[in-house]
Structure formats: structure tokens, C-alpha cells
Short mmCIF file of C-alpha atoms in Angstrom, two decimals:
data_model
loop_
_atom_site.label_atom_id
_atom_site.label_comp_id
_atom_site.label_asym_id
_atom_site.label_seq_id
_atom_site.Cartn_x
_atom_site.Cartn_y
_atom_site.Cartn_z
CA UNK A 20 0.00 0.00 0.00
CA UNK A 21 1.24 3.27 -0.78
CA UNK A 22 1.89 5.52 2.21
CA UNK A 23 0.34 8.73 3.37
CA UNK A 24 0.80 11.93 2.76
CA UNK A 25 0.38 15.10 3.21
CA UNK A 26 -2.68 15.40 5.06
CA UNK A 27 -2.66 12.06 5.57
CA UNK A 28 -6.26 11.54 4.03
CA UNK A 29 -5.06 10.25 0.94
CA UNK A 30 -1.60 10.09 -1.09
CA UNK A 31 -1.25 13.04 -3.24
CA UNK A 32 -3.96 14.89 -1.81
CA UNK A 33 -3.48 18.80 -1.44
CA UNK A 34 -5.61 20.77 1.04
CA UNK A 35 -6.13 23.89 0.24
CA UNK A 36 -3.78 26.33 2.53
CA UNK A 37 -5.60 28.37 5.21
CA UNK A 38 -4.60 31.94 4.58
CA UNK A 39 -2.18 33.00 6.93
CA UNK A 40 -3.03 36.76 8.24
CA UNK A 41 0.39 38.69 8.39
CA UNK A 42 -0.51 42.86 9.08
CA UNK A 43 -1.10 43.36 12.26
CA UNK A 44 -4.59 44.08 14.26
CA UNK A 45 -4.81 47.80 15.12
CA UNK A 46 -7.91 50.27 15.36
CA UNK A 47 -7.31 52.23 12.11
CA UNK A 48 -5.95 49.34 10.20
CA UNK A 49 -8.47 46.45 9.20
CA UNK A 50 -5.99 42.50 8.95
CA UNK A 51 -5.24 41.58 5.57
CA UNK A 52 -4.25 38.21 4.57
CA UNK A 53 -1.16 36.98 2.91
CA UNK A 54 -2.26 34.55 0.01
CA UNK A 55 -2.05 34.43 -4.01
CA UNK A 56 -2.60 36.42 -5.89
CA UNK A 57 -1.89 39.55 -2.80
CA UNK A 58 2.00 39.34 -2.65
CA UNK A 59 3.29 39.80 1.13
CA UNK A 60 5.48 42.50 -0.20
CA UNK A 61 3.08 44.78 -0.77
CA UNK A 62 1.77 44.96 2.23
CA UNK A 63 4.68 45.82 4.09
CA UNK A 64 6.51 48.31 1.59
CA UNK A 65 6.35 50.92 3.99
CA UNK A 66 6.78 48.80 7.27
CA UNK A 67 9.17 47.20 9.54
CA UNK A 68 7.77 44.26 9.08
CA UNK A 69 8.18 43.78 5.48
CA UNK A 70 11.22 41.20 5.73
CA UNK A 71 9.16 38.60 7.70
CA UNK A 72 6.27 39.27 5.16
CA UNK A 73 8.11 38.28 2.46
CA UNK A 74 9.45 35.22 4.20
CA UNK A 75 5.52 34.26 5.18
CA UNK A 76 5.25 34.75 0.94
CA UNK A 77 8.16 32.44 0.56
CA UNK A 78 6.59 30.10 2.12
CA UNK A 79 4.01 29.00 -0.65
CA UNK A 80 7.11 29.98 -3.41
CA UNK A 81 8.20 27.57 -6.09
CA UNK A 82 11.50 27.89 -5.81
CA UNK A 83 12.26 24.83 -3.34
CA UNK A 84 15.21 27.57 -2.34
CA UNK A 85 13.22 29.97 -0.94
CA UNK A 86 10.99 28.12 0.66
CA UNK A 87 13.76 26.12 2.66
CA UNK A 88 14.89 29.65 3.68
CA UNK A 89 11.73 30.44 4.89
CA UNK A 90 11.23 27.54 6.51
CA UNK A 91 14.91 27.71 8.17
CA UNK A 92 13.45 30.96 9.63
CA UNK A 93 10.20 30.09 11.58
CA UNK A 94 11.09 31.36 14.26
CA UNK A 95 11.83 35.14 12.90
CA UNK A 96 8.28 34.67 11.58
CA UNK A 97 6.75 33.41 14.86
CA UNK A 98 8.42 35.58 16.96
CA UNK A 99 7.09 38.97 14.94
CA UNK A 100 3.43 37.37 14.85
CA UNK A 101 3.69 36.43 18.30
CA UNK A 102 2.32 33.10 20.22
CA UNK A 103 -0.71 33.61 20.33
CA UNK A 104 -0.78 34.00 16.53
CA UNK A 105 1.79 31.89 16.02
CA UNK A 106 -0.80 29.30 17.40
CA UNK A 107 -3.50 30.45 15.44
CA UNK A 108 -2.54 30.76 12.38
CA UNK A 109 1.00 29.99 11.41
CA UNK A 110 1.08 26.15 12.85
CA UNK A 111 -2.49 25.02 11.28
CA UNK A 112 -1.15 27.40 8.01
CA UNK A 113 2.22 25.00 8.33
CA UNK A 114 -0.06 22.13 8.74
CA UNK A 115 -2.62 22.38 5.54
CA UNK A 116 0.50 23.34 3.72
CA UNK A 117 2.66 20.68 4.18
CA UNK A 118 5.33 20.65 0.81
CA UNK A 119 6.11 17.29 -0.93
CA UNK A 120 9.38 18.29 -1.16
CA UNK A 121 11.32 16.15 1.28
CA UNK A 122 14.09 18.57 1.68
CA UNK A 123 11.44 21.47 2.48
CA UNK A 124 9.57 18.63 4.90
CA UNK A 125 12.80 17.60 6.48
CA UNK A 126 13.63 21.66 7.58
CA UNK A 127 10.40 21.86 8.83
CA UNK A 128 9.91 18.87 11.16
CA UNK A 129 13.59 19.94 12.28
CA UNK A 130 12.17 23.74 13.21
CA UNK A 131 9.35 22.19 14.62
CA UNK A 132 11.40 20.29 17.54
CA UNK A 133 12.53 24.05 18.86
CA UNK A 134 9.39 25.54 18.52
CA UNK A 135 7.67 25.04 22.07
CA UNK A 136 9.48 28.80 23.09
CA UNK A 137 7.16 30.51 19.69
CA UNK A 138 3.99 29.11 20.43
CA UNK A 139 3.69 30.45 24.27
CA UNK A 140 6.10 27.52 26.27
CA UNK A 141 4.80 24.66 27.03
CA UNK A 142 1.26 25.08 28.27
CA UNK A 143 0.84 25.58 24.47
CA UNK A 144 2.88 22.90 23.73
CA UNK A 145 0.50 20.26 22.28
CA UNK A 146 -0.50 22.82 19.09
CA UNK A 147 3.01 21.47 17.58
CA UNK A 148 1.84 17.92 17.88
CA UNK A 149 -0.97 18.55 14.80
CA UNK A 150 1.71 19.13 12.31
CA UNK A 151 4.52 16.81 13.45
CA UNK A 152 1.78 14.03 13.82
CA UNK A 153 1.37 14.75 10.02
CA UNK A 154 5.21 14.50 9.17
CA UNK A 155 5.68 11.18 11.17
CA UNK A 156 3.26 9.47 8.68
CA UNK A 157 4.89 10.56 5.16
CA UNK A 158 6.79 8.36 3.08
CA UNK A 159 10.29 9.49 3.32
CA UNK A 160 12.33 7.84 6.02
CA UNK A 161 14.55 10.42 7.31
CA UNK A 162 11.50 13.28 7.25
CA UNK A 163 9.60 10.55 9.65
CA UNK A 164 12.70 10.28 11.64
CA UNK A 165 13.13 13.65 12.16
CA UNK A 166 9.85 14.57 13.20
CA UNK A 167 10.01 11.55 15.84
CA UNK A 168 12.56 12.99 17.32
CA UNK A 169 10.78 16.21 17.50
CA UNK A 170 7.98 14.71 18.59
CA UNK A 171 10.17 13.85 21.55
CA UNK A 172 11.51 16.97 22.52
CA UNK A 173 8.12 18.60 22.44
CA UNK A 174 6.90 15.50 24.60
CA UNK A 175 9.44 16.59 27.31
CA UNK A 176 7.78 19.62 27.63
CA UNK A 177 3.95 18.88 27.56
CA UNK A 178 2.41 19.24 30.32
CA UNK A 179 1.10 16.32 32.02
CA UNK A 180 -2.63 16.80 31.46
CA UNK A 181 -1.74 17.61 27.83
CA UNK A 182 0.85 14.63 27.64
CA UNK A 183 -1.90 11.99 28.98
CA UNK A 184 -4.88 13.53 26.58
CA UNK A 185 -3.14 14.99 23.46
CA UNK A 186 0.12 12.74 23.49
CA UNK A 187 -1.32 9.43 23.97
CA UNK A 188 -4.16 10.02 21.63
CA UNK A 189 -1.52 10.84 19.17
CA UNK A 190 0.50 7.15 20.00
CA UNK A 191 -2.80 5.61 19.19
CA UNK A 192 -3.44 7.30 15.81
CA UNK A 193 -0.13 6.41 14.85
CA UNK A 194 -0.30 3.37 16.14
CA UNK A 195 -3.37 2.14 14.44
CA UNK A 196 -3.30 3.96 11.43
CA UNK A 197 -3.97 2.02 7.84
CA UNK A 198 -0.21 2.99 6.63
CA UNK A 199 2.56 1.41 7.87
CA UNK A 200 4.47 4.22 7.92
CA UNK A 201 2.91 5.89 10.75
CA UNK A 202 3.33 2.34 13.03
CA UNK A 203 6.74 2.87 11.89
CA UNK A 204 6.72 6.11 13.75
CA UNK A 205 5.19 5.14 16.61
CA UNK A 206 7.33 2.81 17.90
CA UNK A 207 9.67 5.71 18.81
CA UNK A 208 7.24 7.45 21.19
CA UNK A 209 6.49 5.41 23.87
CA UNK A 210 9.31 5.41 26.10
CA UNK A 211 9.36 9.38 26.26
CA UNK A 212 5.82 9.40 27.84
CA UNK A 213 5.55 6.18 29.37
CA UNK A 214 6.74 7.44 33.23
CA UNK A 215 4.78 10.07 33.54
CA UNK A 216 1.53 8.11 32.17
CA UNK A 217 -1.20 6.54 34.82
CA UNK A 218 -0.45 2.78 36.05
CA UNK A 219 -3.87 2.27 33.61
CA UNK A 220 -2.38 4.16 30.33
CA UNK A 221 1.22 2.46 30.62
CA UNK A 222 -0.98 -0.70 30.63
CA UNK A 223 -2.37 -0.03 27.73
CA UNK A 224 0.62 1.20 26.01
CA UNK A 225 2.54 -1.87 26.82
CA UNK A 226 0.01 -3.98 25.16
CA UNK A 227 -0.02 -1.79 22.12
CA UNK A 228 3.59 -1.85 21.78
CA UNK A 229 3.96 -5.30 21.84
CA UNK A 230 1.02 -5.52 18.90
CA UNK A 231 3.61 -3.31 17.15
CA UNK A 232 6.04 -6.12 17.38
CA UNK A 233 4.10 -9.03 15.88
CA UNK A 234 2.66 -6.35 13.26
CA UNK A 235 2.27 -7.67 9.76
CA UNK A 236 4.87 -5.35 7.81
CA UNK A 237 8.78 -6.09 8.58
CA UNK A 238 9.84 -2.80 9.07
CA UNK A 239 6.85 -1.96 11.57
CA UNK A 240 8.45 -5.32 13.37
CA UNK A 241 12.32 -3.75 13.16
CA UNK A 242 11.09 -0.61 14.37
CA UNK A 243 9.81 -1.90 17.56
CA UNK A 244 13.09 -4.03 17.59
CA UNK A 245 15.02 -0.56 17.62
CA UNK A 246 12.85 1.31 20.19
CA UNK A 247 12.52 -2.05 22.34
CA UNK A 248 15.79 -1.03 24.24
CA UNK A 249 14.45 2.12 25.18
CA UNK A 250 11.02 1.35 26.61
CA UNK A 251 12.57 -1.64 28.38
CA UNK A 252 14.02 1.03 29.92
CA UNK A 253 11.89 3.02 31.56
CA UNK A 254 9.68 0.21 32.40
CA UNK A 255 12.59 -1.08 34.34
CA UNK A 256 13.49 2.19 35.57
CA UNK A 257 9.62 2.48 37.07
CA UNK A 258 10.03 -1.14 39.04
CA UNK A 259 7.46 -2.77 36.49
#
């Protein structure tokens, strides 16, 4: 079967990009949106932030170039929307604009890793999850490794009503999902949340790791193989 993508509805699907609003609210100054066919540029001719509007244009650019060094530079664009926008807007525009490029998909489940800071610290943590859940299920091997190791760092930080809800939930989509890919992925997740989980949810995600092991597909098998070490672990570590 041919591996998601994307969106992870369907391989080769495209969602259409939510528009990503870049001028900034004020009383005599209605938002405008950045988005063909309105340029970024010219909205910011005249403004100080006309550098991080054209990287927000760059972003949707054909030029695989430019778009790796907007993507390179996130955090310049987060940091002059701000985290609460930077929530709003610029992670679910990331996510329903995710590039088939690998190199381009690579740089941004990298970024994403060191992005907890940009979004608000980690109270906000879990908005990263959406788009780095999407990564961890594409085809390309070292784009899914990447954002599993992301997907670890940001773990570190959840907090732990956020890690048990939001975290877990995400191990189980993975987990289950149709594409093997995303089993793949999962088998790197569960020792970073497993002590800090209830006695009840490390139950469970013993029992779903261990499915992972006997799964179908060889390299869903040789990925739990790999990770095995690790959640041994921590089990151990937690006198279970």
C-alpha cells in the first residue's frame, strides 16, 4: 500500500492552505491576509515588518530555495506574529501546507522540535503535535525520523494533562493507522511518555507496543526491535 501523505487523508492529496493573516490588528488598520494572488510584499513596503512578510510569501514559493529559507526561519516569523498567533494561524497554516518536497519537509519537522518557546512555552505545547503528527506518517524515512525525534523533545515539555490527553491520543493514531508508515513512527514514542503516564495508560501502552512487534509489515516489526531497548528502559526504571 502506498503511504500517506500530506494530510494524511489520501496520497497526493493537497488541502487547500488556510490563509495566513500577516498585518497586524490595530484600530485604524483592518488585517489583511497573505495569500495568491496579494504578494506579502506589498503589504509591508512601507513597514518594519516587510522582511518577515516576504518570508511568510516564501513560504508557498516555487523555488524549493526559498521556501527552505523560509522555513529555516520560523522562528523570525513566529516571533514577529507572536504566540498567540503563532498558534493560530501559522502552525495550522504550516499544517494544511505541508510541501512534498522532502528537503522542504525535512527543515520543517527539524524547526518544529525548537518551537515550544514561539507558540507560548509549554502550556501551548501540544498545538506542535498537529503538524509533526502529520510528518511522522509521510513516506520518506529520514523526514519521519526527524519529526520523531521532535515529537520527543516537544513530549518533554507537555504538560502532564496535555501529555496523557493529546500525546497518547496521538501514539494511538499512529499506532493504528492504515499505513505502515505511521506504526513505523510510533514505535519511537512510547518510552518518552511512558513514566509520567497513569499505572492504567502504561498498561495499555505496553500492550499496544507489543502488537507493534508481531505487526504484519517487517519494518513496523524492526522498528519496535530498535525502540525495544528504550522502553525496556523506563519500564525497568519504574520497578514494572
Amino acid at each position: 500500500a502506498t503511504p500517506r501523505r500530506r494530510c494524511g487523508c489520501r496520497p497526493g492529496h493537497r488541502r487547500r492552505a488556510r490563509r495566513l493573516t500577516s498585518t497586524p490588528r490595530c484600530a485604524d488598520r483592518s488585517p489583511q491576509r497573505i495569500g495568491t494572488p496579494v504578494a506579502a510584499a506589498e503589504l509591508y513596503m512601507a513597514n518594519e515588518l516587510y522582511p518577515v512578510a516576504i518570508l511568510i510569501d516564501e513560504l508557498k514559493n516555487e523555488d524549493i530555495q526559498l521556501r527552505l529559507n523560509s522555513i529555516r526561519r520560523l522562528s523570525t516569523i513566529a516571533v514577529a506574529l507572536g504566540p498567540q498567533r503563532s498558534r493560530d494561524e501559522l502552525i495550522p497554516f504550516l499544517n494544511e501546507s505541508i510541501d512534498d518536497e522532502d528537503e522542504v519537509l525535512l527543515a520543517l519537522a527539524e524547526e518544529l522540535g525548537n518551537f515550544v518557546e514561539y507558540v507560548g512555552g509549554p502550556a501551548y505545547a501540544r498545538v506542535l503535535l498537529m503538524p509533526l503528527e502529520t510528518l511522522a506518517a509521510v513516506e520518506e524515512t529520514v523526514v519521519r525520523d526527524k519529526a520523531v525525534e521532535s515529537l520527543n523533545k516537544v513530549a518533554e515539555q507537555l504538560a502532564p494533562e496535555h501529555l496523557l490527553h493529546d500525546f497518547v491520543a496521538l501514539i494511538r493514531r499512529l499506532a493504528q493507522g492504515d499505513w505502515f508508515t505511521s506504526r513505523i513512527s510510533a514505535c519511537g514514542l512510547f518510552a518518552v511518555a511512558y513514566a509520567r503516564l497513569p499505572a492504567a495508560t502504561k498498561a495499555e501502552m505496553r500492550t499496544a507496543f507489543a502488537q507493534l512487534s508481531r505487526d504484519d509489515t517487517p519494518m513496523v516489526r524492526r522498528a519496535a526491535s530498535a525502540n525495544l531497548g528504550k522502553l525496556a528502559a523506563v519500564v525497568y526504571k519504574a520497578g514494572e
